[in-house]
mmCIF file of C-alpha atoms in Angstrom:
data_model
loop_
_atom_site.group_PDB
_atom_site.id
_atom_site.type_symbol
_atom_site.label_atom_id
_atom_site.label_comp_id
_atom_site.label_asym_id
_atom_site.label_seq_id
_atom_site.Cartn_x
_atom_site.Cartn_y
_atom_site.Cartn_z
ATOM 1 C CA MET T 720 27.956 -20.551 4.071
ATOM 2 C CA ASP T 721 25.864 -21.427 1.893
ATOM 3 C CA ILE T 722 22.737 -19.126 0.064
ATOM 4 C CA VAL T 723 20.665 -22.125 1.571
ATOM 5 C CA GLY T 724 22.134 -23.024 4.338
ATOM 6 C CA ARG T 725 21.827 -19.878 5.973
ATOM 7 C CA CYS T 726 17.906 -20.181 6.021
ATOM 8 C CA ALA T 727 17.689 -22.656 8.891
ATOM 9 C CA SER T 728 20.199 -19.313 10.590
ATOM 10 C CA PHE T 729 16.634 -17.439 10.555
ATOM 11 C CA THR T 730 15.109 -18.284 13.958
ATOM 12 C CA ARG T 731 13.541 -14.945 14.584
ATOM 13 C CA SER T 732 9.914 -15.835 13.073
ATOM 14 C CA HIS T 733 9.089 -19.398 14.886
ATOM 15 C CA GLN T 734 10.083 -17.079 18.063
ATOM 16 C CA ALA T 735 7.457 -15.215 17.952
ATOM 17 C CA LYS T 736 5.271 -17.820 16.945
ATOM 18 C CA SER T 737 5.582 -19.976 19.837
ATOM 19 C CA LEU T 738 4.947 -16.996 22.016
ATOM 20 C CA GLY T 739 1.398 -16.361 20.318
ATOM 21 C CA LEU T 740 3.384 -13.290 18.315
ATOM 22 C CA TYR T 741 3.638 -13.865 15.505
ATOM 23 C CA PRO T 742 1.157 -11.857 13.675
ATOM 24 C CA PHE T 743 1.956 -12.049 9.671
ATOM 25 C CA TYR T 744 0.428 -14.805 7.334
ATOM 26 C CA ALA T 745 -3.204 -15.223 8.507
ATOM 27 C CA ALA T 746 -4.989 -17.131 6.890
ATOM 28 C CA PHE T 747 -8.705 -16.063 5.998
ATOM 29 C CA SER T 748 -11.294 -18.398 5.237
ATOM 30 C CA GLY T 749 -15.068 -16.153 4.567
ATOM 31 C CA ARG T 750 -16.140 -13.024 5.009
ATOM 32 C CA GLY T 751 -19.121 -12.018 6.107
ATOM 33 C CA PRO T 752 -21.784 -8.551 6.610
ATOM 34 C CA GLY T 753 -19.355 -4.810 6.772
ATOM 35 C CA ALA T 754 -15.776 -5.479 7.783
ATOM 36 C CA ALA T 755 -16.105 -8.801 9.188
ATOM 37 C CA CYS T 756 -14.362 -11.533 8.078
ATOM 38 C CA THR T 757 -13.659 -15.471 9.718
ATOM 39 C CA VAL T 758 -9.657 -16.283 10.238
ATOM 40 C CA GLY T 759 -8.497 -19.221 12.340
ATOM 41 C CA GLY T 760 -12.327 -19.983 12.891
ATOM 42 C CA GLN T 761 -13.224 -17.158 14.931
ATOM 43 C CA ASP T 762 -14.415 -13.647 13.290
ATOM 44 C CA VAL T 763 -13.772 -10.684 13.578
ATOM 45 C CA ILE T 764 -13.323 -6.840 12.586
ATOM 46 C CA VAL T 765 -10.897 -6.244 9.614
ATOM 47 C CA CYS T 766 -9.247 -3.090 10.336
ATOM 48 C CA GLY T 767 -6.194 -3.400 7.527
ATOM 49 C CA SER T 768 -7.935 -4.146 4.654
ATOM 50 C CA GLY T 769 -7.350 -2.307 1.234
ATOM 51 C CA ASP T 770 -11.279 -2.175 0.179
ATOM 52 C CA TYR T 771 -11.203 1.169 1.009
ATOM 53 C CA LEU T 772 -14.964 1.220 -0.872
ATOM 54 C CA GLY T 773 -16.443 -2.424 0.802
ATOM 55 C CA LEU T 774 -16.184 -3.942 -3.153
ATOM 56 C CA ALA T 775 -14.499 -7.221 -2.290
ATOM 57 C CA THR T 776 -17.840 -8.452 -1.740
ATOM 58 C CA ASP T 777 -20.330 -6.883 -3.713
ATOM 59 C CA PRO T 778 -22.496 -8.917 -5.850
ATOM 60 C CA ARG T 779 -21.891 -6.764 -8.827
ATOM 61 C CA VAL T 780 -17.895 -7.263 -9.213
ATOM 62 C CA THR T 781 -18.270 -10.612 -8.054
ATOM 63 C CA GLU T 782 -20.302 -12.210 -10.773
ATOM 64 C CA ALA T 783 -18.480 -10.066 -13.333
ATOM 65 C CA ALA T 784 -15.179 -11.553 -12.469
ATOM 66 C CA ALA T 785 -17.485 -14.796 -12.730
ATOM 67 C CA GLU T 786 -18.712 -14.110 -16.104
ATOM 68 C CA ALA T 787 -15.417 -13.303 -17.923
ATOM 69 C CA ALA T 788 -13.845 -16.888 -16.283
ATOM 70 C CA ARG T 789 -17.065 -18.332 -18.155
ATOM 71 C CA ARG T 790 -16.292 -16.651 -21.541
ATOM 72 C CA TYR T 791 -12.907 -16.253 -21.447
ATOM 73 C CA GLY T 792 -11.171 -18.675 -19.168
ATOM 74 C CA THR T 793 -9.280 -18.468 -16.084
ATOM 75 C CA GLY T 794 -5.987 -17.289 -17.387
ATOM 76 C CA PRO T 795 -5.161 -15.126 -20.920
ATOM 77 C CA SER T 796 -2.151 -18.421 -21.556
ATOM 78 C CA GLY T 797 0.085 -15.881 -23.258
ATOM 79 C CA SER T 798 2.231 -12.065 -22.802
ATOM 80 C CA ARG T 799 0.012 -9.370 -23.533
ATOM 81 C CA LEU T 800 2.461 -8.785 -26.679
ATOM 82 C CA LEU T 801 2.104 -12.411 -27.968
ATOM 83 C CA ASN T 802 -0.788 -14.118 -27.397
ATOM 84 C CA GLY T 803 -2.920 -12.960 -24.329
ATOM 85 C CA ASN T 804 -4.332 -9.308 -25.282
ATOM 86 C CA LEU T 805 -8.033 -9.206 -24.381
ATOM 87 C CA ASP T 806 -10.141 -6.593 -25.763
ATOM 88 C CA LEU T 807 -10.864 -6.980 -21.917
ATOM 89 C CA HIS T 808 -7.755 -5.536 -21.204
ATOM 90 C CA GLU T 809 -8.640 -2.849 -23.877
ATOM 91 C CA ARG T 810 -12.002 -1.325 -22.822
ATOM 92 C CA LEU T 811 -10.411 -1.971 -18.596
ATOM 93 C CA GLU T 812 -7.574 0.838 -20.111
ATOM 94 C CA ASP T 813 -9.521 3.028 -21.888
ATOM 95 C CA GLU T 814 -12.041 3.529 -19.421
ATOM 96 C CA LEU T 815 -9.604 4.460 -17.388
ATOM 97 C CA ALA T 816 -8.208 6.811 -19.132
ATOM 98 C CA GLN T 817 -10.971 8.202 -19.892
ATOM 99 C CA PHE T 818 -11.869 8.103 -16.227
ATOM 100 C CA PHE T 819 -8.704 9.367 -14.493
ATOM 101 C CA GLY T 820 -8.150 11.765 -17.087
ATOM 102 C CA LYS T 821 -5.252 10.711 -19.081
ATOM 103 C CA PRO T 822 -4.470 10.237 -22.962
ATOM 104 C CA ALA T 823 -4.228 6.948 -22.311
ATOM 105 C CA ALA T 824 -3.550 3.506 -19.731
ATOM 106 C CA LEU T 825 -1.239 -0.146 -19.613
ATOM 107 C CA VAL T 826 -2.939 -2.686 -17.689
ATOM 108 C CA PHE T 827 -0.338 -4.863 -15.441
ATOM 109 C CA ALA T 828 -0.893 -7.745 -14.370
ATOM 110 C CA THR T 829 -0.131 -6.650 -10.879
ATOM 111 C CA GLY T 830 0.183 -3.154 -9.118
ATOM 112 C CA TYR T 831 3.974 -4.117 -8.181
ATOM 113 C CA GLN T 832 4.241 -5.114 -11.935
ATOM 114 C CA ALA T 833 2.964 -2.011 -13.169
ATOM 115 C CA GLY T 834 5.260 0.789 -10.877
ATOM 116 C CA LEU T 835 8.060 -1.859 -12.054
ATOM 117 C CA GLY T 836 7.697 -1.133 -15.950
ATOM 118 C CA ALA T 837 6.493 2.502 -15.704
ATOM 119 C CA VAL T 838 10.370 3.240 -13.874
ATOM 120 C CA ALA T 839 12.199 0.632 -14.675
ATOM 121 C CA GLY T 840 10.560 0.944 -18.418
ATOM 122 C CA LEU T 841 11.354 4.206 -19.155
ATOM 123 C CA CYS T 842 15.025 4.725 -17.323
ATOM 124 C CA ARG T 843 18.090 4.051 -18.999
ATOM 125 C CA THR T 844 21.947 3.978 -18.274
ATOM 126 C CA GLY T 845 22.923 7.612 -17.687
ATOM 127 C CA ASP T 846 19.159 8.415 -16.129
ATOM 128 C CA HIS T 847 18.700 9.575 -12.806
ATOM 129 C CA VAL T 848 16.470 8.473 -10.826
ATOM 130 C CA LEU T 849 15.348 9.963 -6.951
ATOM 131 C CA VAL T 850 12.927 8.157 -4.356
ATOM 132 C CA ASP T 851 11.239 9.352 -1.913
ATOM 133 C CA GLN T 852 12.490 7.216 0.964
ATOM 134 C CA GLU T 853 9.880 5.784 1.848
ATOM 135 C CA ALA T 854 8.152 5.015 -1.714
ATOM 136 C CA HIS T 855 6.663 1.714 -1.842
ATOM 137 C CA ALA T 856 9.131 -1.617 -2.594
ATOM 138 C CA SER T 857 7.582 -2.464 -5.880
ATOM 139 C CA LEU T 858 9.498 1.844 -5.970
ATOM 140 C CA VAL T 859 12.651 1.170 -5.148
ATOM 141 C CA ASP T 860 13.214 -1.821 -6.226
ATOM 142 C CA ALA T 861 12.159 -0.806 -9.946
ATOM 143 C CA ALA T 862 14.631 1.827 -9.267
ATOM 144 C CA ARG T 863 17.614 -0.079 -8.883
ATOM 145 C CA LEU T 864 16.345 -2.542 -12.031
ATOM 146 C CA SER T 865 16.262 1.019 -13.841
ATOM 147 C CA ARG T 866 19.493 0.763 -14.403
ATOM 148 C CA ALA T 867 19.742 4.897 -13.507
ATOM 149 C CA LYS T 868 21.434 6.442 -11.138
ATOM 150 C CA VAL T 869 19.655 6.356 -7.655
ATOM 151 C CA HIS T 870 19.568 8.373 -5.109
ATOM 152 C CA TRP T 871 17.431 8.409 -2.715
ATOM 153 C CA PHE T 872 15.706 12.676 -0.613
ATOM 154 C CA PRO T 873 14.580 12.119 2.986
ATOM 155 C CA HIS T 874 10.225 11.565 3.155
ATOM 156 C CA ASN T 875 8.115 15.147 1.478
ATOM 157 C CA ASP T 876 11.860 17.194 1.527
ATOM 158 C CA THR T 877 10.885 19.001 -0.898
ATOM 159 C CA ASP T 878 13.695 21.167 -0.936
ATOM 160 C CA ARG T 879 16.251 19.103 0.088
ATOM 161 C CA LEU T 880 15.074 17.358 -3.246
ATOM 162 C CA ALA T 881 14.934 20.696 -5.494
ATOM 163 C CA ALA T 882 19.158 20.884 -4.160
ATOM 164 C CA GLU T 883 19.833 17.220 -4.996
ATOM 165 C CA LEU T 884 18.370 18.007 -9.032
ATOM 166 C CA LYS T 885 20.431 20.650 -8.675
ATOM 167 C CA ALA T 886 23.831 19.031 -8.378
ATOM 168 C CA LEU T 887 22.749 16.390 -11.133
ATOM 169 C CA PRO T 888 25.062 16.890 -14.338
ATOM 170 C CA GLY T 889 23.342 18.094 -17.070
ATOM 171 C CA ASN T 890 23.103 15.472 -19.130
ATOM 172 C CA GLY T 891 20.708 11.916 -19.230
ATOM 173 C CA GLY T 892 17.759 12.352 -18.212
ATOM 174 C CA ARG T 893 15.983 13.081 -14.861
ATOM 175 C CA MET T 894 13.056 11.586 -12.731
ATOM 176 C CA VAL T 895 11.377 11.838 -9.296
ATOM 177 C CA VAL T 896 9.067 8.896 -7.666
ATOM 178 C CA VAL T 897 6.924 9.284 -5.248
ATOM 179 C CA ASP T 898 3.931 7.730 -4.078
ATOM 180 C CA GLY T 899 0.497 10.114 -3.482
ATOM 181 C CA VAL T 900 -0.808 8.795 -0.156
ATOM 182 C CA TYR T 901 2.301 6.478 1.375
ATOM 183 C CA SER T 902 1.365 3.270 2.511
ATOM 184 C CA MET T 903 2.745 3.740 6.226
ATOM 185 C CA ARG T 904 1.984 6.723 7.205
ATOM 186 C CA GLY T 905 -0.812 7.419 5.036
ATOM 187 C CA ASP T 906 0.592 10.443 4.533
ATOM 188 C CA LEU T 907 -0.380 12.652 0.951
ATOM 189 C CA CYS T 908 3.379 13.724 -1.070
ATOM 190 C CA PRO T 909 3.238 17.532 -1.218
ATOM 191 C CA LEU T 910 2.321 17.155 -5.583
ATOM 192 C CA PRO T 911 2.167 21.239 -5.743
ATOM 193 C CA ASP T 912 5.265 21.477 -4.263
ATOM 194 C CA LEU T 913 6.710 18.366 -6.223
ATOM 195 C CA VAL T 914 4.740 19.240 -9.790
ATOM 196 C CA ARG T 915 7.557 22.837 -8.878
ATOM 197 C CA VAL T 916 10.130 21.634 -8.325
ATOM 198 C CA CYS T 917 9.999 18.699 -11.378
ATOM 199 C CA HIS T 918 9.548 21.704 -13.811
ATOM 200 C CA GLU T 919 12.171 23.673 -12.922
ATOM 201 C CA HIS T 920 14.211 20.426 -13.438
ATOM 202 C CA ARG T 921 13.475 19.149 -15.831
ATOM 203 C CA ALA T 922 12.227 16.165 -14.711
ATOM 204 C CA THR T 923 9.436 13.311 -15.075
ATOM 205 C CA LEU T 924 7.311 12.894 -11.853
ATOM 206 C CA VAL T 925 5.764 9.417 -10.889
ATOM 207 C CA VAL T 926 2.749 9.398 -8.585
ATOM 208 C CA ASP T 927 2.119 6.552 -7.634
ATOM 209 C CA ASP T 928 -1.245 6.492 -6.383
ATOM 210 C CA ALA T 929 -1.753 2.846 -5.332
ATOM 211 C CA HIS T 930 -3.619 4.282 -2.038
ATOM 212 C CA GLY T 931 -5.269 7.765 -3.515
ATOM 213 C CA ALA T 932 -6.817 6.289 -6.526
ATOM 214 C CA GLY T 933 -10.801 5.645 -6.211
ATOM 215 C CA VAL T 934 -10.560 6.863 -2.896
ATOM 216 C CA LEU T 935 -9.883 10.889 -3.231
ATOM 217 C CA ALA T 936 -11.161 13.564 -5.088
ATOM 218 C CA GLY T 937 -14.066 11.189 -6.038
ATOM 219 C CA GLY T 938 -12.426 8.713 -6.669
ATOM 220 C CA HIS T 939 -9.828 10.765 -9.051
ATOM 221 C CA GLY T 940 -6.978 10.527 -6.820
ATOM 222 C CA THR T 941 -4.093 12.369 -5.489
ATOM 223 C CA CYS T 942 -3.771 14.166 -8.499
ATOM 224 C CA ALA T 943 -7.116 14.969 -8.518
ATOM 225 C CA ARG T 944 -7.301 16.099 -5.507
ATOM 226 C CA TYR T 945 -4.190 18.725 -6.195
ATOM 227 C CA GLY T 946 -5.933 19.424 -9.096
ATOM 228 C CA LEU T 947 -2.537 18.342 -10.289
ATOM 229 C CA THR T 948 -4.070 16.060 -12.690
ATOM 230 C CA ASP T 949 -2.025 17.167 -16.704
ATOM 231 C CA ASP T 950 1.191 18.195 -14.628
ATOM 232 C CA VAL T 951 2.275 15.114 -13.436
ATOM 233 C CA PRO T 952 3.289 12.855 -16.942
ATOM 234 C CA VAL T 953 2.797 9.434 -15.278
ATOM 235 C CA ILE T 954 0.171 7.654 -12.681
ATOM 236 C CA SER T 955 0.500 4.055 -11.429
ATOM 237 C CA LEU T 956 -1.429 2.481 -9.704
ATOM 238 C CA ALA T 957 -3.085 -0.633 -8.047
ATOM 239 C CA PHE T 958 -6.355 -2.334 -8.699
ATOM 240 C CA SER T 959 -5.886 -4.445 -4.915
ATOM 241 C CA LYS T 960 -7.165 -1.322 -3.426
ATOM 242 C CA ALA T 961 -10.271 0.346 -4.255
ATOM 243 C CA PHE T 962 -10.857 -0.978 -7.112
ATOM 244 C CA ALA T 963 -11.617 -4.674 -5.669
ATOM 245 C CA SER T 964 -9.264 -7.129 -7.119
ATOM 246 C CA VAL T 965 -5.405 -7.666 -8.589
ATOM 247 C CA GLY T 966 -3.436 -5.818 -10.956
ATOM 248 C CA GLY T 967 -2.305 -2.340 -11.720
ATOM 249 C CA ALA T 968 -1.869 0.604 -13.794
ATOM 250 C CA VAL T 969 -0.080 2.866 -15.813
ATOM 251 C CA LEU T 970 -1.083 6.094 -17.095
ATOM 252 C CA GLY T 971 0.539 9.003 -19.209
ATOM 253 C CA ASP T 972 0.355 10.910 -22.888
ATOM 254 C CA ARG T 973 -0.034 7.970 -26.017
ATOM 255 C CA THR T 974 4.050 8.264 -26.793
ATOM 256 C CA VAL T 975 4.625 6.915 -22.912
ATOM 257 C CA ILE T 976 2.185 4.569 -23.439
ATOM 258 C CA GLU T 977 2.799 3.134 -26.719
ATOM 259 C CA TYR T 978 7.156 3.176 -25.728
ATOM 260 C CA LEU T 979 5.771 0.612 -22.584
ATOM 261 C CA ARG T 980 3.914 -2.151 -24.457
ATOM 262 C CA HIS T 981 7.191 -2.736 -26.288
ATOM 263 C CA TYR T 982 9.744 -1.756 -23.752
ATOM 264 C CA ALA T 983 8.117 -2.667 -20.234
ATOM 265 C CA ARG T 984 9.482 -5.219 -19.248
ATOM 266 C CA PRO T 985 7.165 -6.974 -16.830
ATOM 267 C CA LEU T 986 4.603 -6.449 -19.284
ATOM 268 C CA VAL T 987 5.880 -7.949 -22.275
ATOM 269 C CA PHE T 988 7.557 -11.066 -20.661
ATOM 270 C CA SER T 989 4.860 -12.042 -18.178
ATOM 271 C CA ALA T 990 1.126 -12.734 -18.861
ATOM 272 C CA GLY T 991 -1.324 -10.516 -18.760
ATOM 273 C CA ALA T 992 -3.881 -9.989 -16.144
ATOM 274 C CA SER T 993 -6.435 -12.856 -15.782
ATOM 275 C CA PRO T 994 -9.820 -12.430 -16.940
ATOM 276 C CA ALA T 995 -11.807 -12.000 -14.087
ATOM 277 C CA ASN T 996 -9.297 -9.593 -12.074
ATOM 278 C CA THR T 997 -9.991 -7.493 -15.580
ATOM 279 C CA ALA T 998 -13.348 -7.642 -15.177
ATOM 280 C CA ALA T 999 -13.887 -6.974 -11.687
ATOM 281 C CA ALA T 1000 -11.641 -3.692 -12.209
ATOM 282 C CA LEU T 1001 -14.035 -3.089 -14.532
ATOM 283 C CA GLN T 1002 -16.602 -3.107 -12.991
ATOM 284 C CA ALA T 1003 -15.453 -1.228 -9.615
ATOM 285 C CA LEU T 1004 -14.212 1.688 -12.125
ATOM 286 C CA ARG T 1005 -17.629 1.865 -12.969
ATOM 287 C CA ILE T 1006 -18.735 1.795 -9.810
ATOM 288 C CA VAL T 1007 -16.627 3.620 -8.321
ATOM 289 C CA ARG T 1008 -17.578 7.265 -10.765
ATOM 290 C CA ASP T 1009 -21.161 5.515 -10.776
ATOM 291 C CA GLU T 1010 -20.973 5.820 -6.471
ATOM 292 C CA PRO T 1011 -18.638 8.406 -5.220
ATOM 293 C CA TRP T 1012 -20.127 8.551 -1.974
ATOM 294 C CA ARG T 1013 -17.414 4.805 -1.276
ATOM 295 C CA GLY T 1014 -14.645 7.060 -0.896
ATOM 296 C CA ARG T 1015 -16.145 9.860 1.598
ATOM 297 C CA ALA T 1016 -17.795 6.789 3.836
ATOM 298 C CA ALA T 1017 -14.727 5.164 3.672
ATOM 299 C CA LEU T 1018 -12.048 8.744 4.697
ATOM 300 C CA ASP T 1019 -15.257 9.778 7.347
ATOM 301 C CA ASN T 1020 -14.399 6.234 8.792
ATOM 302 C CA ALA T 1021 -11.132 7.210 9.592
ATOM 303 C CA ARG T 1022 -11.708 10.329 10.207
ATOM 304 C CA HIS T 1023 -13.994 9.273 13.090
ATOM 305 C CA MET T 1024 -11.468 6.848 13.885
ATOM 306 C CA ARG T 1025 -8.651 9.171 14.664
ATOM 307 C CA HIS T 1026 -10.521 11.177 16.993
ATOM 308 C CA ALA T 1027 -11.318 8.111 18.737
ATOM 309 C CA LEU T 1028 -8.499 6.873 19.310
ATOM 310 C CA SER T 1029 -6.683 10.366 20.184
ATOM 311 C CA ALA T 1030 -8.877 11.062 22.730
ATOM 312 C CA LEU T 1031 -7.852 7.510 23.682
ATOM 313 C CA GLY T 1032 -4.689 8.884 24.577
ATOM 314 C CA TYR T 1033 -3.030 6.765 21.490
ATOM 315 C CA ARG T 1034 -0.946 8.876 19.290
ATOM 316 C CA VAL T 1035 -2.381 8.898 15.637
ATOM 317 C CA PRO T 1036 -0.674 11.144 12.956
ATOM 318 C CA HIS T 1037 -3.156 14.259 11.128
ATOM 319 C CA GLY T 1038 -4.299 12.591 8.294
ATOM 320 C CA ASP T 1039 -6.904 12.691 5.752
ATOM 321 C CA THR T 1040 -7.047 8.860 3.501
ATOM 322 C CA PRO T 1041 -8.265 5.761 4.932
ATOM 323 C CA LEU T 1042 -5.397 4.906 6.349
ATOM 324 C CA VAL T 1043 -4.453 5.455 10.271
ATOM 325 C CA PRO T 1044 -1.279 4.364 11.545
ATOM 326 C CA VAL T 1045 -1.843 3.913 15.853
ATOM 327 C CA ASP T 1046 1.989 4.239 17.094
ATOM 328 C CA ILE T 1047 2.005 1.255 19.965
ATOM 329 C CA GLY T 1048 6.433 1.731 20.739
ATOM 330 C CA ASP T 1049 8.378 -1.462 19.626
ATOM 331 C CA GLU T 1050 8.325 -4.541 17.740
ATOM 332 C CA LEU T 1051 7.631 -6.488 20.840
ATOM 333 C CA ARG T 1052 4.839 -3.809 22.336
ATOM 334 C CA THR T 1053 3.334 -3.720 19.180
ATOM 335 C CA ALA T 1054 3.175 -7.517 18.251
ATOM 336 C CA ILE T 1055 1.715 -7.489 22.042
ATOM 337 C CA ALA T 1056 -1.287 -5.040 21.440
ATOM 338 C CA TRP T 1057 -1.535 -6.687 17.905
ATOM 339 C CA LYS T 1058 -2.962 -9.982 20.521
ATOM 340 C CA LEU T 1059 -4.541 -8.505 22.349
ATOM 341 C CA LEU T 1060 -7.078 -6.783 19.523
ATOM 342 C CA LEU T 1061 -7.374 -10.338 17.789
ATOM 343 C CA ASP T 1062 -8.336 -11.576 21.466
ATOM 344 C CA ARG T 1063 -10.811 -8.789 21.175
ATOM 345 C CA GLY T 1064 -12.046 -9.974 18.291
ATOM 346 C CA VAL T 1065 -10.198 -6.998 15.806
ATOM 347 C CA HIS T 1066 -7.824 -7.599 13.639
ATOM 348 C CA VAL T 1067 -4.993 -5.006 12.367
ATOM 349 C CA ASN T 1068 -1.651 -4.760 11.063
ATOM 350 C CA ALA T 1069 1.113 -5.142 12.613
ATOM 351 C CA VAL T 1070 4.040 -3.206 10.487
ATOM 352 C CA MET T 1071 7.884 -4.588 11.087
ATOM 353 C CA PRO T 1072 10.788 -3.353 10.433
ATOM 354 C CA PRO T 1073 12.563 -3.246 7.775
ATOM 355 C CA ALA T 1074 8.825 -2.089 5.667
ATOM 356 C CA ALA T 1075 8.424 0.684 8.165
ATOM 357 C CA PRO T 1076 8.604 1.679 12.222
ATOM 358 C CA ALA T 1077 7.234 -0.483 14.546
ATOM 359 C CA CYS T 1078 3.617 0.482 14.779
ATOM 360 C CA LEU T 1079 -0.502 -0.058 14.153
ATOM 361 C CA ARG T 1080 -0.913 0.359 10.684
ATOM 362 C CA ALA T 1081 -5.574 0.559 10.660
ATOM 363 C CA SER T 1082 -7.580 1.125 8.140
ATOM 364 C CA PHE T 1083 -11.079 1.778 7.212
ATOM 365 C CA CYS T 1084 -13.403 1.357 4.662
ATOM 366 C CA ALA T 1085 -16.418 2.763 3.905
ATOM 367 C CA SER T 1086 -18.475 -1.177 3.950
ATOM 368 C CA HIS T 1087 -17.170 -0.414 8.244
ATOM 369 C CA THR T 1088 -20.791 -0.112 9.886
ATOM 370 C CA ARG T 1089 -20.996 2.188 12.981
ATOM 371 C CA GLU T 1090 -21.682 -0.479 15.214
ATOM 372 C CA GLN T 1091 -17.998 -2.196 14.122
ATOM 373 C CA LEU T 1092 -16.407 1.250 15.271
ATOM 374 C CA ASP T 1093 -17.601 1.136 18.119
ATOM 375 C CA ALA T 1094 -16.754 -2.467 19.018
ATOM 376 C CA VAL T 1095 -12.873 -1.416 17.321
ATOM 377 C CA THR T 1096 -12.276 1.623 19.729
ATOM 378 C CA THR T 1097 -13.422 0.076 23.231
ATOM 379 C CA ALA T 1098 -11.172 -3.658 22.182
ATOM 380 C CA PHE T 1099 -7.960 -0.745 22.221
ATOM 381 C CA ALA T 1100 -9.265 1.320 24.965
ATOM 382 C CA ASP T 1101 -9.793 -2.402 26.708
ATOM 383 C CA ILE T 1102 -6.640 -3.103 26.126
ATOM 384 C CA ARG T 1103 -4.735 0.506 27.330
ATOM 385 C CA GLU T 1104 -4.928 -0.868 31.237
ATOM 386 C CA PRO T 1105 -3.124 -4.570 30.178
ATOM 387 C CA LEU T 1106 -0.172 -2.838 27.598
ATOM 388 C CA ALA T 1107 0.638 0.112 30.181
ATOM 389 C CA ALA T 1108 1.331 -2.933 33.467
ATOM 390 C CA LEU T 1109 3.917 -5.199 31.419
ATOM 391 C CA ALA T 1110 6.589 -3.583 32.146
ATOM 392 C CA LEU T 1111 8.660 -4.139 29.352
ATOM 393 C CA PRO T 1112 12.211 -3.317 28.690
ATOM 394 C CA GLU T 1113 12.646 -0.569 26.544
ATOM 395 C CA THR T 1114 16.738 -1.270 25.307
ATOM 396 C CA GLY T 1115 17.467 -3.051 22.879
ATOM 397 C CA LEU T 1116 13.897 -2.722 21.489
ATOM 398 C CA ALA T 1117 13.394 0.571 19.254
ATOM 399 C CA ALA T 1118 12.615 -0.174 15.785
ATOM 400 C CA SER T 1119 15.110 -1.082 13.328
ATOM 401 C CA HIS T 1120 15.184 -0.719 9.250
ATOM 402 C CA THR T 1121 17.393 -3.912 9.751
ATOM 403 C CA SER T 1122 15.140 -6.108 12.004
ATOM 404 C CA HIS T 1123 12.089 -8.346 12.351
ATOM 405 C CA LEU T 1124 10.173 -8.832 16.024
ATOM 406 C CA ARG T 1125 13.908 -8.230 18.105
ATOM 407 C CA LEU T 1126 12.892 -10.302 20.942
ATOM 408 C CA PRO T 1127 15.466 -9.458 23.853
ATOM 409 C CA GLY T 1128 19.533 -11.058 23.986
ATOM 410 C CA ALA T 1129 20.554 -13.270 26.116
ATOM 411 C CA GLY T 1130 21.790 -10.505 28.225
ATOM 412 C CA GLU T 1131 18.340 -8.896 28.988
ATOM 413 C CA PRO T 1132 16.059 -10.089 31.841
ATOM 414 C CA ALA T 1133 13.591 -12.364 29.600
ATOM 415 C CA GLU T 1134 11.759 -13.842 33.226
ATOM 416 C CA THR T 1135 10.232 -10.951 33.527
ATOM 417 C CA TRP T 1136 8.518 -9.819 30.704
ATOM 418 C CA LEU T 1137 8.244 -13.678 29.106
ATOM 419 C CA ALA T 1138 5.926 -14.400 32.221
ATOM 420 C CA GLY T 1139 4.126 -11.105 32.079
ATOM 421 C CA ILE T 1140 3.034 -12.082 27.812
ATOM 422 C CA ARG T 1141 1.791 -15.264 28.612
ATOM 423 C CA HIS T 1142 0.465 -14.361 31.809
ATOM 424 C CA LEU T 1143 -1.913 -12.086 29.294
ATOM 425 C CA LEU T 1144 -1.664 -13.978 26.090
ATOM 426 C CA PRO T 1145 -2.561 -17.206 27.173
#
């Protein structure tokens, strides 16, 4: 089968759409007060956004973006290496470095590019990169593109990491790559142990703090939460979460940043961040610095919802981040729960393999009001009974890392569960 022709064999998304159970690519058409949005003409409370501090619609941020577009135009019109470097980029880099307590910073057009640039830009043939098995996809791709030998270690297992490092040959550089806050489970990396292991085995530690920066430790992120910012050589982050924009940055020593300015291919061979995105991130950073209560409010709201959902009987792991995963069961049950909640005016993210085992990944922001949180709790309470009433076959539907939204095969009794789904989900 030719490469283009085999795309026609992908039918799972069409199956899910025909059942009203396709949870991806919802088209949002507006934002209301707090964490309210409009999707498909319906007003919903969004509980899956990365806008942790509620700054994406803050007038100070939107006006900064608009003013930058008026002054600089809509784009930089080139690579930063040549003609697309703006004084605005450098101003943001200076303030990022100062706020996060690192000597220098380098701004990229996306958070994905920042992680890619840091890992692939620093490593070369003969090096070894050890990656946590649940690290973000950008870090996985970065390791694969780095030309280094890639090794995987079990999630947050520093004993196994130490054993892997000890077994490596003596030649070649060593890099360990982790998330500060893992985007699917919402758990923190064991940073003190990681720092110790990397120090013992002379490995460079890279922490991607996309979900911790701006929220934890007064906004200073995961490394600051542990008091270990000086002990982490390279930190990457994204602007698409707490910083209400699009883009990313790498933080480190001046020698590291100067090297990446010339060897990070996502920077050298891509246009720089747009003026509007850069100005929005800069203004958001200043608000984070001046209003640290926003991160605490997001964490307080997440704690409140962890307690509320656990009290309803949902399986919710412990944590102290804005991310609250809710284990519903397999892919089909997760998709049904997503639809039942959407019908009740609550939008959460349905996570499916291979990104992660199936779950509802909720996140809570500083902008969620207590009334909105109560409404979300009520919606989760309302769907408990209809979910329990669905006699869905467990066999063959369990989460796997090889398929998206697996529907029952030809040999499974489809009529029973299909009738139940259609009864609940018109």
